[in-house]
Tab-separated table of C-alpha atoms in Angstrom:
chain	number	residue	atom	x	y	z
G	1	UNK	CA	26.198	13.284	-3.195
G	2	UNK	CA	27.592	10.131	-1.740
G	3	UNK	CA	27.664	6.598	-2.964
G	4	UNK	CA	26.063	3.515	-1.596
G	5	UNK	CA	27.720	0.001	-1.455
G	6	UNK	CA	25.233	-2.662	-2.353
G	7	UNK	CA	25.587	-6.522	-2.357
G	8	UNK	CA	22.777	-8.480	-3.974
G	9	UNK	CA	22.067	-11.581	-5.921
G	10	UNK	CA	20.834	-10.803	-9.581
G	11	UNK	CA	19.388	-13.746	-11.503
G	12	UNK	CA	21.472	-16.136	-9.430
G	13	UNK	CA	24.657	-14.223	-9.593
G	14	UNK	CA	26.316	-12.240	-6.748
G	15	UNK	CA	26.767	-8.535	-7.371
G	16	UNK	CA	28.859	-6.059	-5.368
G	17	UNK	CA	28.511	-2.530	-6.598
G	18	UNK	CA	28.840	1.079	-5.675
G	19	UNK	CA	25.922	3.097	-6.813
G	20	UNK	CA	25.020	6.809	-6.825
G	21	UNK	CA	22.581	7.713	-4.075
G	22	UNK	CA	19.981	8.904	-6.569
G	23	UNK	CA	20.248	5.953	-8.928
G	24	UNK	CA	16.983	4.188	-9.610
G	25	UNK	CA	17.062	0.416	-9.645
G	26	UNK	CA	15.499	0.389	-13.154
G	27	UNK	CA	18.508	2.544	-14.447
G	28	UNK	CA	20.993	0.330	-12.677
G	29	UNK	CA	19.603	-2.757	-14.223
G	30	UNK	CA	19.110	-1.294	-17.798
G	31	UNK	CA	21.892	1.120	-18.271
G	32	UNK	CA	24.629	-0.169	-16.046
G	33	UNK	CA	24.065	-3.908	-16.222
G	34	UNK	CA	22.571	-4.209	-19.771
G	35	UNK	CA	19.340	-5.988	-18.629
G	36	UNK	CA	17.049	-4.225	-21.115
G	37	UNK	CA	14.334	-6.734	-20.711
G	38	UNK	CA	13.368	-4.487	-17.814
G	39	UNK	CA	11.298	-1.807	-19.644
G	40	UNK	CA	10.970	1.857	-18.560
G	41	UNK	CA	7.395	3.000	-19.139
G	42	UNK	CA	5.742	5.657	-17.036
G	43	UNK	CA	8.429	6.036	-14.321
G	44	UNK	CA	5.805	6.478	-11.535
G	45	UNK	CA	4.500	3.045	-10.850
G	46	UNK	CA	1.474	2.998	-12.990
G	47	UNK	CA	2.298	0.846	-15.979
G	48	UNK	CA	4.240	-2.098	-14.477
G	49	UNK	CA	6.674	-2.428	-17.423
G	50	UNK	CA	9.584	-2.179	-15.161
G	51	UNK	CA	8.461	-4.916	-12.775
G	52	UNK	CA	11.150	-7.040	-11.331
G	53	UNK	CA	10.963	-9.724	-8.447
G	54	UNK	CA	12.770	-8.702	-5.136
G	55	UNK	CA	12.923	-11.446	-2.540
G	56	UNK	CA	9.969	-13.217	-4.075
G	57	UNK	CA	7.659	-10.196	-4.367
G	58	UNK	CA	7.066	-8.028	-7.549
G	59	UNK	CA	8.100	-4.341	-7.370
G	60	UNK	CA	8.259	-1.440	-9.786
G	61	UNK	CA	11.988	-0.930	-10.346
G	62	UNK	CA	11.365	2.756	-11.173
G	63	UNK	CA	10.048	3.266	-7.599
G	64	UNK	CA	13.129	1.633	-5.872
G	65	UNK	CA	16.473	3.241	-5.275
G	66	UNK	CA	19.322	0.931	-6.226
G	67	UNK	CA	20.788	1.686	-2.763
G	68	UNK	CA	17.624	0.073	-1.242
G	69	UNK	CA	18.267	-3.454	-2.694
G	70	UNK	CA	21.398	-4.180	-0.571
G	71	UNK	CA	21.092	-7.764	0.745
G	72	UNK	CA	18.206	-8.735	-1.626
G	73	UNK	CA	17.679	-11.293	-4.379
G	74	UNK	CA	16.380	-9.890	-7.649
G	75	UNK	CA	14.995	-11.738	-10.651
G	76	UNK	CA	14.396	-10.065	-14.041
G	77	UNK	CA	13.052	-11.563	-17.246
G	78	UNK	CA	16.643	-12.472	-18.189
G	79	UNK	CA	16.730	-14.854	-15.288
G	80	UNK	CA	13.704	-16.943	-16.369
G	81	UNK	CA	15.059	-18.812	-19.309
G	82	UNK	CA	17.205	-18.516	-22.554
G	83	UNK	CA	16.637	-18.851	-26.166
G	84	UNK	CA	16.877	-22.704	-25.973
G	85	UNK	CA	15.171	-23.301	-22.698
G	86	UNK	CA	12.199	-20.959	-22.288
G	87	UNK	CA	10.161	-20.709	-19.030
G	88	UNK	CA	6.658	-22.375	-19.316
G	89	UNK	CA	5.146	-18.914	-18.990
G	90	UNK	CA	7.202	-17.707	-21.885
G	91	UNK	CA	6.226	-20.722	-23.967
G	92	UNK	CA	2.567	-20.210	-23.124
G	93	UNK	CA	2.649	-16.498	-23.943
G	94	UNK	CA	4.084	-17.329	-27.436
G	95	UNK	CA	1.675	-20.187	-28.045
G	96	UNK	CA	-1.414	-18.172	-26.925
G	97	UNK	CA	-0.429	-15.124	-28.912
G	98	UNK	CA	-0.294	-13.166	-25.645
G	99	UNK	CA	2.538	-10.995	-27.080
G	100	UNK	CA	1.842	-8.177	-29.569
G	101	UNK	CA	4.123	-5.058	-29.170
G	102	UNK	CA	5.904	-6.966	-26.389
G	103	UNK	CA	6.731	-4.041	-24.165
G	104	UNK	CA	4.549	-5.157	-21.334
G	105	UNK	CA	5.478	-8.779	-21.645
G	106	UNK	CA	8.580	-9.071	-19.257
G	107	UNK	CA	6.384	-7.319	-16.581
G	108	UNK	CA	3.403	-9.507	-17.196
G	109	UNK	CA	5.421	-12.794	-16.973
G	110	UNK	CA	7.213	-11.699	-13.807
G	111	UNK	CA	3.868	-10.876	-12.108
G	112	UNK	CA	2.498	-14.214	-13.244
G	113	UNK	CA	5.551	-16.073	-11.990
G	114	UNK	CA	5.426	-14.284	-8.562
G	115	UNK	CA	1.804	-15.431	-8.414
G	116	UNK	CA	2.447	-18.926	-9.350
G	117	UNK	CA	5.429	-19.248	-6.988
G	118	UNK	CA	3.108	-18.355	-4.129
G	119	UNK	CA	0.015	-20.079	-5.246
G	120	UNK	CA	0.462	-22.777	-7.899
G	121	UNK	CA	-3.399	-23.185	-8.473
G	122	UNK	CA	-4.865	-19.698	-8.565
G	123	UNK	CA	-8.445	-18.874	-9.920
G	124	UNK	CA	-9.069	-16.423	-12.719
G	125	UNK	CA	-9.831	-13.456	-10.228
G	126	UNK	CA	-6.488	-14.061	-8.588
G	127	UNK	CA	-4.737	-14.119	-11.883
G	128	UNK	CA	-6.454	-10.921	-12.920
G	129	UNK	CA	-5.593	-9.355	-9.595
G	130	UNK	CA	-1.919	-10.272	-9.848
G	131	UNK	CA	-1.706	-8.648	-13.229
G	132	UNK	CA	-3.543	-5.581	-12.235
G	133	UNK	CA	-0.369	-3.517	-11.881
G	134	UNK	CA	0.653	-4.289	-15.468
G	135	UNK	CA	-0.798	-2.354	-18.287
G	136	UNK	CA	-1.120	-3.768	-21.788
G	137	UNK	CA	-2.410	-1.497	-24.542
G	138	UNK	CA	-2.471	-4.170	-27.254
G	139	UNK	CA	-4.002	-7.404	-26.214
G	140	UNK	CA	-7.059	-6.606	-24.235
G	141	UNK	CA	-5.664	-9.106	-21.596
G	142	UNK	CA	-7.627	-12.060	-22.585
G	143	UNK	CA	-4.740	-13.890	-24.187
G	144	UNK	CA	-2.486	-12.976	-21.394
G	145	UNK	CA	-4.915	-14.400	-18.767
G	146	UNK	CA	-5.380	-17.555	-21.085
G	147	UNK	CA	-1.674	-18.088	-21.263
G	148	UNK	CA	-1.353	-18.025	-17.508
G	149	UNK	CA	-4.334	-20.500	-17.167
G	150	UNK	CA	-2.661	-22.731	-19.717
G	151	UNK	CA	0.483	-23.077	-17.635
G	152	UNK	CA	-1.590	-23.824	-14.519
G	153	UNK	CA	-3.524	-26.572	-16.525
G	154	UNK	CA	-0.320	-28.093	-17.798
G	155	UNK	CA	1.341	-28.260	-14.459
G	156	UNK	CA	-1.728	-29.702	-12.927
G	157	UNK	CA	-1.719	-32.313	-15.632
G	158	UNK	CA	1.875	-33.216	-15.047
G	159	UNK	CA	1.301	-33.338	-11.326
G	160	UNK	CA	-1.662	-35.754	-11.364
U	1	UNK	CA	16.147	13.329	-9.895
U	2	UNK	CA	18.295	15.969	-7.985
U	3	UNK	CA	21.368	14.671	-5.986
U	4	UNK	CA	21.237	13.732	-2.314
U	5	UNK	CA	23.170	11.860	0.241
U	6	UNK	CA	21.734	8.424	1.158
U	7	UNK	CA	22.139	6.842	4.582
U	8	UNK	CA	20.586	3.484	5.764
U	9	UNK	CA	19.738	2.714	9.350
U	10	UNK	CA	19.566	-0.786	10.610
U	11	UNK	CA	18.069	0.011	14.008
U	12	UNK	CA	16.089	2.890	15.434
U	13	UNK	CA	19.114	3.870	17.524
U	14	UNK	CA	21.195	4.290	14.315
U	15	UNK	CA	18.415	6.313	12.663
U	16	UNK	CA	18.365	8.853	15.524
U	17	UNK	CA	22.102	9.090	15.534
U	18	UNK	CA	21.907	9.828	11.788
U	19	UNK	CA	19.194	12.358	12.196
U	20	UNK	CA	20.887	14.229	15.150
U	21	UNK	CA	21.600	17.890	14.299
U	22	UNK	CA	20.112	17.525	10.819
U	23	UNK	CA	16.803	19.194	9.718
U	24	UNK	CA	16.944	18.777	5.911
U	25	UNK	CA	16.487	15.023	5.804
U	26	UNK	CA	13.652	12.905	4.343
U	27	UNK	CA	12.685	9.514	5.883
U	28	UNK	CA	12.376	6.826	3.302
U	29	UNK	CA	10.164	3.678	3.921
U	30	UNK	CA	8.963	1.697	0.833
U	31	UNK	CA	9.621	4.581	-1.615
U	32	UNK	CA	6.440	4.187	-3.609
U	33	UNK	CA	5.259	7.746	-3.027
U	34	UNK	CA	8.660	9.408	-2.433
U	35	UNK	CA	10.380	8.022	-5.545
U	36	UNK	CA	7.712	9.637	-7.835
U	37	UNK	CA	8.200	12.924	-6.030
U	38	UNK	CA	11.942	12.790	-6.288
U	39	UNK	CA	11.848	11.923	-9.847
U	40	UNK	CA	9.458	14.621	-10.718
U	41	UNK	CA	11.397	16.997	-8.568
U	42	UNK	CA	8.260	17.817	-6.522
U	43	UNK	CA	10.546	16.983	-3.477
U	44	UNK	CA	14.302	17.632	-3.595
U	45	UNK	CA	15.816	16.268	-0.476
U	46	UNK	CA	19.434	16.882	0.588
U	47	UNK	CA	19.647	13.725	2.631
U	48	UNK	CA	17.605	10.578	2.333
U	49	UNK	CA	17.442	8.342	5.472
U	50	UNK	CA	16.335	4.846	4.598
U	51	UNK	CA	14.498	3.134	7.543
U	52	UNK	CA	13.651	-0.005	5.446
U	53	UNK	CA	15.994	-2.353	7.226
U	54	UNK	CA	14.807	-1.760	10.736
U	55	UNK	CA	13.506	-5.150	11.367
U	56	UNK	CA	11.267	-4.694	14.501
U	57	UNK	CA	9.363	-1.999	12.708
U	58	UNK	CA	8.043	-4.610	10.145
U	59	UNK	CA	6.037	-6.631	12.660
U	60	UNK	CA	2.376	-7.283	13.465
U	61	UNK	CA	1.560	-8.310	17.038
U	62	UNK	CA	-1.552	-9.342	19.019
U	63	UNK	CA	-0.762	-8.016	22.465
U	64	UNK	CA	-3.128	-10.071	24.508
U	65	UNK	CA	-4.646	-7.185	26.212
U	66	UNK	CA	-7.045	-6.841	23.184
U	67	UNK	CA	-4.538	-4.665	21.279
U	68	UNK	CA	-2.982	-5.082	18.013
U	69	UNK	CA	0.195	-3.295	16.998
U	70	UNK	CA	1.739	-2.742	13.643
U	71	UNK	CA	5.164	-1.380	13.083
U	72	UNK	CA	5.270	1.510	10.749
U	73	UNK	CA	7.207	-0.454	8.179
U	74	UNK	CA	4.552	-3.175	7.678
U	75	UNK	CA	3.670	-3.405	4.001
U	76	UNK	CA	0.064	-3.496	2.643
U	77	UNK	CA	0.869	-6.973	1.478
U	78	UNK	CA	1.690	-8.013	5.046
U	79	UNK	CA	-1.479	-6.473	6.285
U	80	UNK	CA	-3.553	-8.481	3.693
U	81	UNK	CA	-1.830	-11.851	4.563
U	82	UNK	CA	-2.107	-11.286	8.474
U	83	UNK	CA	-4.426	-13.632	10.093
U	84	UNK	CA	-4.413	-11.301	13.220
U	85	UNK	CA	-5.616	-8.423	11.173
U	86	UNK	CA	-8.094	-10.452	9.120
U	87	UNK	CA	-9.778	-11.329	12.370
U	88	UNK	CA	-9.345	-8.126	14.426
U	89	UNK	CA	-9.174	-5.335	11.853
U	90	UNK	CA	-10.828	-6.416	8.600
U	91	UNK	CA	-11.478	-2.759	7.492
U	92	UNK	CA	-7.811	-2.299	7.504
U	93	UNK	CA	-7.070	-5.384	5.447
U	94	UNK	CA	-9.795	-4.311	2.963
U	95	UNK	CA	-8.304	-0.877	2.642
U	96	UNK	CA	-4.706	-2.209	2.105
U	97	UNK	CA	-6.015	-4.729	-0.500
U	98	UNK	CA	-7.308	-1.627	-2.485
U	99	UNK	CA	-4.033	0.331	-2.582
U	100	UNK	CA	-2.347	0.737	-5.798
U	101	UNK	CA	-1.407	-2.603	-7.373
U	102	UNK	CA	0.400	-5.726	-6.292
U	103	UNK	CA	3.776	-4.029	-6.910
U	104	UNK	CA	2.893	-1.045	-4.777
U	105	UNK	CA	1.413	-3.169	-1.989
U	106	UNK	CA	4.563	-5.206	-1.764
U	107	UNK	CA	6.739	-2.074	-1.179
U	108	UNK	CA	4.389	0.550	0.235
U	109	UNK	CA	4.087	0.704	3.975
U	110	UNK	CA	1.403	1.755	6.434
U	111	UNK	CA	3.660	4.312	8.022
U	112	UNK	CA	4.447	5.799	4.712
U	113	UNK	CA	0.798	5.775	3.707
U	114	UNK	CA	0.059	7.755	6.952
U	115	UNK	CA	3.137	10.168	6.822
U	116	UNK	CA	2.649	11.028	3.200
U	117	UNK	CA	-0.468	12.725	4.532
U	118	UNK	CA	-2.395	12.518	1.355
U	119	UNK	CA	-6.124	13.360	1.920
U	120	UNK	CA	-6.904	10.260	-0.204
U	121	UNK	CA	-4.763	7.779	1.655
U	122	UNK	CA	-6.697	4.554	1.745
U	123	UNK	CA	-5.586	3.024	4.976
U	124	UNK	CA	-6.033	6.194	7.002
U	125	UNK	CA	-10.045	6.293	7.147
U	126	UNK	CA	-9.883	2.533	8.030
U	127	UNK	CA	-7.435	3.090	10.840
U	128	UNK	CA	-9.256	6.144	12.215
U	129	UNK	CA	-12.491	4.095	12.312
U	130	UNK	CA	-10.569	1.362	14.116
U	131	UNK	CA	-9.470	3.892	16.711
U	132	UNK	CA	-5.811	3.969	15.862
U	133	UNK	CA	-3.235	5.535	18.038
U	134	UNK	CA	0.185	6.217	16.798
U	135	UNK	CA	3.553	6.457	18.508
U	136	UNK	CA	5.850	9.286	17.517
U	137	UNK	CA	9.316	8.650	18.822
U	138	UNK	CA	12.389	10.824	19.116
U	139	UNK	CA	15.800	10.077	20.558
U	140	UNK	CA	14.572	10.847	24.049
U	141	UNK	CA	10.897	10.033	24.332
U	142	UNK	CA	7.670	8.571	22.781
U	143	UNK	CA	4.466	10.471	22.350
U	144	UNK	CA	1.150	8.738	21.707
U	145	UNK	CA	-1.538	10.582	19.760
U	146	UNK	CA	-4.805	9.614	18.137
U	147	UNK	CA	-4.079	9.198	14.358
U	148	UNK	CA	-6.689	11.824	13.301
U	149	UNK	CA	-4.705	14.361	15.220
U	150	UNK	CA	-1.631	13.813	13.107
U	151	UNK	CA	-2.765	15.745	10.042
U	152	UNK	CA	-2.562	19.513	9.479
U	153	UNK	CA	-3.227	19.621	5.675
U	154	UNK	CA	-2.304	17.851	2.437
U	155	UNK	CA	1.257	16.605	2.938
U	156	UNK	CA	1.449	18.346	6.396
U	157	UNK	CA	1.538	16.596	9.763
U	158	UNK	CA	2.519	17.500	13.355
U	159	UNK	CA	5.530	15.083	13.113
U	160	UNK	CA	8.463	17.093	14.406
U	161	UNK	CA	12.136	17.123	13.286
U	162	UNK	CA	13.878	14.314	15.013
U	163	UNK	CA	10.677	12.263	15.244
U	164	UNK	CA	9.682	8.916	13.515
U	165	UNK	CA	6.368	7.305	13.249
U	166	UNK	CA	7.327	4.001	14.910
U	167	UNK	CA	4.104	2.025	15.775
U	168	UNK	CA	0.318	2.035	15.228
U	169	UNK	CA	-1.890	0.396	17.723
U	170	UNK	CA	-5.580	-0.599	17.509
U	171	UNK	CA	-8.096	-2.126	19.748
U	172	UNK	CA	-8.761	-5.600	18.517
U	173	UNK	CA	-12.485	-5.994	17.291
U	174	UNK	CA	-14.688	-7.900	19.661
U	175	UNK	CA	-17.474	-10.166	18.536
U	176	UNK	CA	-20.179	-7.460	19.063
U	177	UNK	CA	-18.223	-4.986	17.007
U	178	UNK	CA	-17.792	-4.706	13.148
U	179	UNK	CA	-15.885	-2.661	10.664
U	180	UNK	CA	-16.228	-1.675	7.076
U	181	UNK	CA	-14.280	0.060	4.349
U	182	UNK	CA	-15.395	1.273	0.906
U	183	UNK	CA	-13.470	3.093	-1.790
U	184	UNK	CA	-14.564	4.649	-5.091
U	185	UNK	CA	-11.806	5.096	-7.643
U	186	UNK	CA	-11.859	5.640	-11.387
U	187	UNK	CA	-10.976	1.908	-11.786
U	188	UNK	CA	-10.209	-1.068	-9.705
U	189	UNK	CA	-6.395	-0.952	-9.659
U	190	UNK	CA	-3.934	1.979	-9.403
U	191	UNK	CA	-6.649	4.527	-8.706
U	192	UNK	CA	-6.314	7.331	-6.162
U	193	UNK	CA	-9.586	7.543	-4.256
U	194	UNK	CA	-12.235	9.842	-5.280
U	195	UNK	CA	-13.876	9.082	-1.963
U	196	UNK	CA	-13.002	6.453	0.642
U	197	UNK	CA	-14.501	5.648	4.059
U	198	UNK	CA	-13.926	3.461	7.063
U	199	UNK	CA	-16.627	2.665	9.706
U	200	UNK	CA	-16.650	1.029	13.038
U	201	UNK	CA	-19.648	0.206	15.052
U	202	UNK	CA	-20.385	-1.780	18.331
U	203	UNK	CA	-23.878	-3.213	18.702
U	204	UNK	CA	-25.571	-4.082	21.904
U	205	UNK	CA	-26.029	-7.862	21.707
U	206	UNK	CA	-29.438	-7.869	23.557
U	207	UNK	CA	-31.214	-4.655	22.217
U	208	UNK	CA	-29.316	-4.534	18.915
U	209	UNK	CA	-28.916	-0.887	19.382
U	210	UNK	CA	-25.647	0.818	18.315
U	211	UNK	CA	-23.581	1.567	21.288
U	212	UNK	CA	-20.494	3.085	19.658
U	213	UNK	CA	-19.734	4.394	16.213
U	214	UNK	CA	-16.774	5.981	14.274
U	215	UNK	CA	-17.122	7.164	10.608
U	216	UNK	CA	-14.013	8.512	8.849
U	217	UNK	CA	-13.671	9.675	5.247
U	218	UNK	CA	-10.827	10.436	2.870
U	219	UNK	CA	-10.622	12.700	-0.206
U	220	UNK	CA	-13.433	14.958	1.017
U	221	UNK	CA	-11.455	17.629	3.037
U	222	UNK	CA	-7.772	18.704	3.247
U	223	UNK	CA	-7.189	15.899	5.709
U	224	UNK	CA	-8.991	12.562	6.454
U	225	UNK	CA	-11.924	13.513	8.851
U	226	UNK	CA	-14.432	11.954	11.135
U	227	UNK	CA	-18.044	12.872	10.876
U	228	UNK	CA	-19.114	13.035	14.443
U	229	UNK	CA	-22.472	14.312	13.656
U	230	UNK	CA	-23.225	11.103	11.651
U	231	UNK	CA	-21.630	8.881	14.315
U	232	UNK	CA	-23.949	10.322	16.979
U	233	UNK	CA	-26.947	9.966	14.761
U	234	UNK	CA	-26.400	6.160	15.011
U	235	UNK	CA	-26.104	5.927	18.678
U	236	UNK	CA	-28.835	4.196	20.706
U	237	UNK	CA	-30.609	3.095	17.497
U	238	UNK	CA	-31.058	-0.093	15.606
U	239	UNK	CA	-29.928	0.032	11.972
U	240	UNK	CA	-32.668	0.496	9.452
U	241	UNK	CA	-33.017	1.849	5.865
U	242	UNK	CA	-34.334	5.152	7.109
U	243	UNK	CA	-31.438	5.609	9.504
U	244	UNK	CA	-28.856	4.734	6.708
U	245	UNK	CA	-30.417	7.442	4.530
U	246	UNK	CA	-30.336	10.010	7.302
U	247	UNK	CA	-26.661	9.242	8.000
U	248	UNK	CA	-25.907	9.495	4.391
U	249	UNK	CA	-27.467	12.943	4.086
U	250	UNK	CA	-25.577	14.138	7.215
U	251	UNK	CA	-22.290	13.041	5.727
U	252	UNK	CA	-23.009	14.838	2.362
U	253	UNK	CA	-23.779	18.002	4.351
U	254	UNK	CA	-20.741	17.804	6.630
U	255	UNK	CA	-18.070	17.240	4.259
U	256	UNK	CA	-16.004	19.939	2.345
U	257	UNK	CA	-15.011	18.233	-0.779
U	258	UNK	CA	-13.507	20.166	-3.769
U	259	UNK	CA	-13.413	20.060	-7.456
U	260	UNK	CA	-10.064	18.588	-8.620
U	261	UNK	CA	-8.553	16.316	-11.452
U	262	UNK	CA	-10.242	13.215	-10.128
U	263	UNK	CA	-13.813	14.459	-9.516
U	264	UNK	CA	-16.173	17.219	-8.638
U	265	UNK	CA	-17.296	18.362	-5.303
U	266	UNK	CA	-20.955	17.759	-6.153
U	267	UNK	CA	-20.254	14.091	-7.253
U	268	UNK	CA	-18.211	13.533	-4.185
U	269	UNK	CA	-21.027	14.705	-1.861
U	270	UNK	CA	-23.452	12.137	-3.623
U	271	UNK	CA	-21.066	9.249	-3.556
U	272	UNK	CA	-19.601	9.803	-0.005
U	273	UNK	CA	-23.193	9.341	1.561
U	274	UNK	CA	-23.737	6.113	-0.500
U	275	UNK	CA	-20.136	4.722	0.345
U	276	UNK	CA	-20.881	5.475	4.102
U	277	UNK	CA	-24.255	3.626	3.882
U	278	UNK	CA	-22.480	0.596	2.424
U	279	UNK	CA	-19.684	0.652	5.010
U	280	UNK	CA	-22.071	1.010	7.876
U	281	UNK	CA	-24.137	-1.943	6.550
U	282	UNK	CA	-20.856	-3.944	6.217
U	283	UNK	CA	-19.805	-3.238	9.673
U	284	UNK	CA	-23.322	-3.956	11.065
U	285	UNK	CA	-23.371	-7.347	9.246
U	286	UNK	CA	-19.920	-8.339	10.597
U	287	UNK	CA	-20.826	-7.739	14.211
U	288	UNK	CA	-20.863	-11.537	14.518
U	289	UNK	CA	-23.843	-12.139	16.764
U	290	UNK	CA	-26.091	-11.399	13.743
U	291	UNK	CA	-24.590	-14.154	11.676
């Protein structure tokens, strides 16, 4: 088996690595780079727990070879905020109680972020559709959707 | 996942050079189907050839002679956002919008959806209804075939060693033509189709009689299929509830569904007729002179 050279930007930092041809992006991020906010759930693109943003679009990192990300820009949950400066979506998820076990949360927040980056003022149907690739077995989704709506409301209030 | 060698091609020329003298390679586009198969060891390639960087295979063009072309690496998200396809191939836009989830649609490609050759592929019945022709290219030549002639069975196509599906072309819909797509899955997102269908019709603007029709279904046979008997039933007639009912019963009797993990043959027969009814109505309503 050969190795592939990859250069990419991860949460704002340039990375130059050699990866095994059969390494999945999710394993590279979690096991080699220690970004365990990327969760591995089903491993077949059904649950969305491993969601990352690649070039502005969400992707299941379990369905991407590490070798495929050469030349891309990747954002994981670790790239959104830190303990002292949370991203507005992270604040809203806490305030609204949209986190229970927390396993789906990084993926949910990244899917919501990708939506708001493209469309700052989506309706409820668009929010639900953007989260349709992320499963949550705890919350019933209501509080998650509420949290996203709260962020939109707050940013509209700030803007006007 | 088993081990393999990985190569990446930035151009078609590079891809053909990498494929030369090799038979045991697997072509990789978005990876949303293949990675599942690699990971579960359903597929164990020795060589993976990544086409994902070939830029001119990611483009959608309106060719001016009433033709729309899509590179095989166009993603479902690109299809959904394309104003050209929204206007000239709405059934395809609807089909792509119902594939998997946003994450899958961002990476999954039209060419991959076709070449994976799943009987349940969502874009394929829409593309067949829209009269899709595909280009199969090897190092020396290009052959063009109707999409419906690609499939031999589940996962099997006429694509030969050394060939790449490079391009899909459609005739742009005219104002007196309409298209429709319907899918039934177990739920709205991330559902493999129980039955899906794409429909195209052309309506005579004076008599309102149907001039031309194509009805394609997925998940009801070993490959996506056209129901020509149902198509010919529509020809020369104005759409009516009775005609729709007749079309639905011809569809139900012509398909060859099976019982599997997602559904039963009997249920598929019932819903296939109903879905075709809805897709024909959608296509009829979209033929714009009616609006």
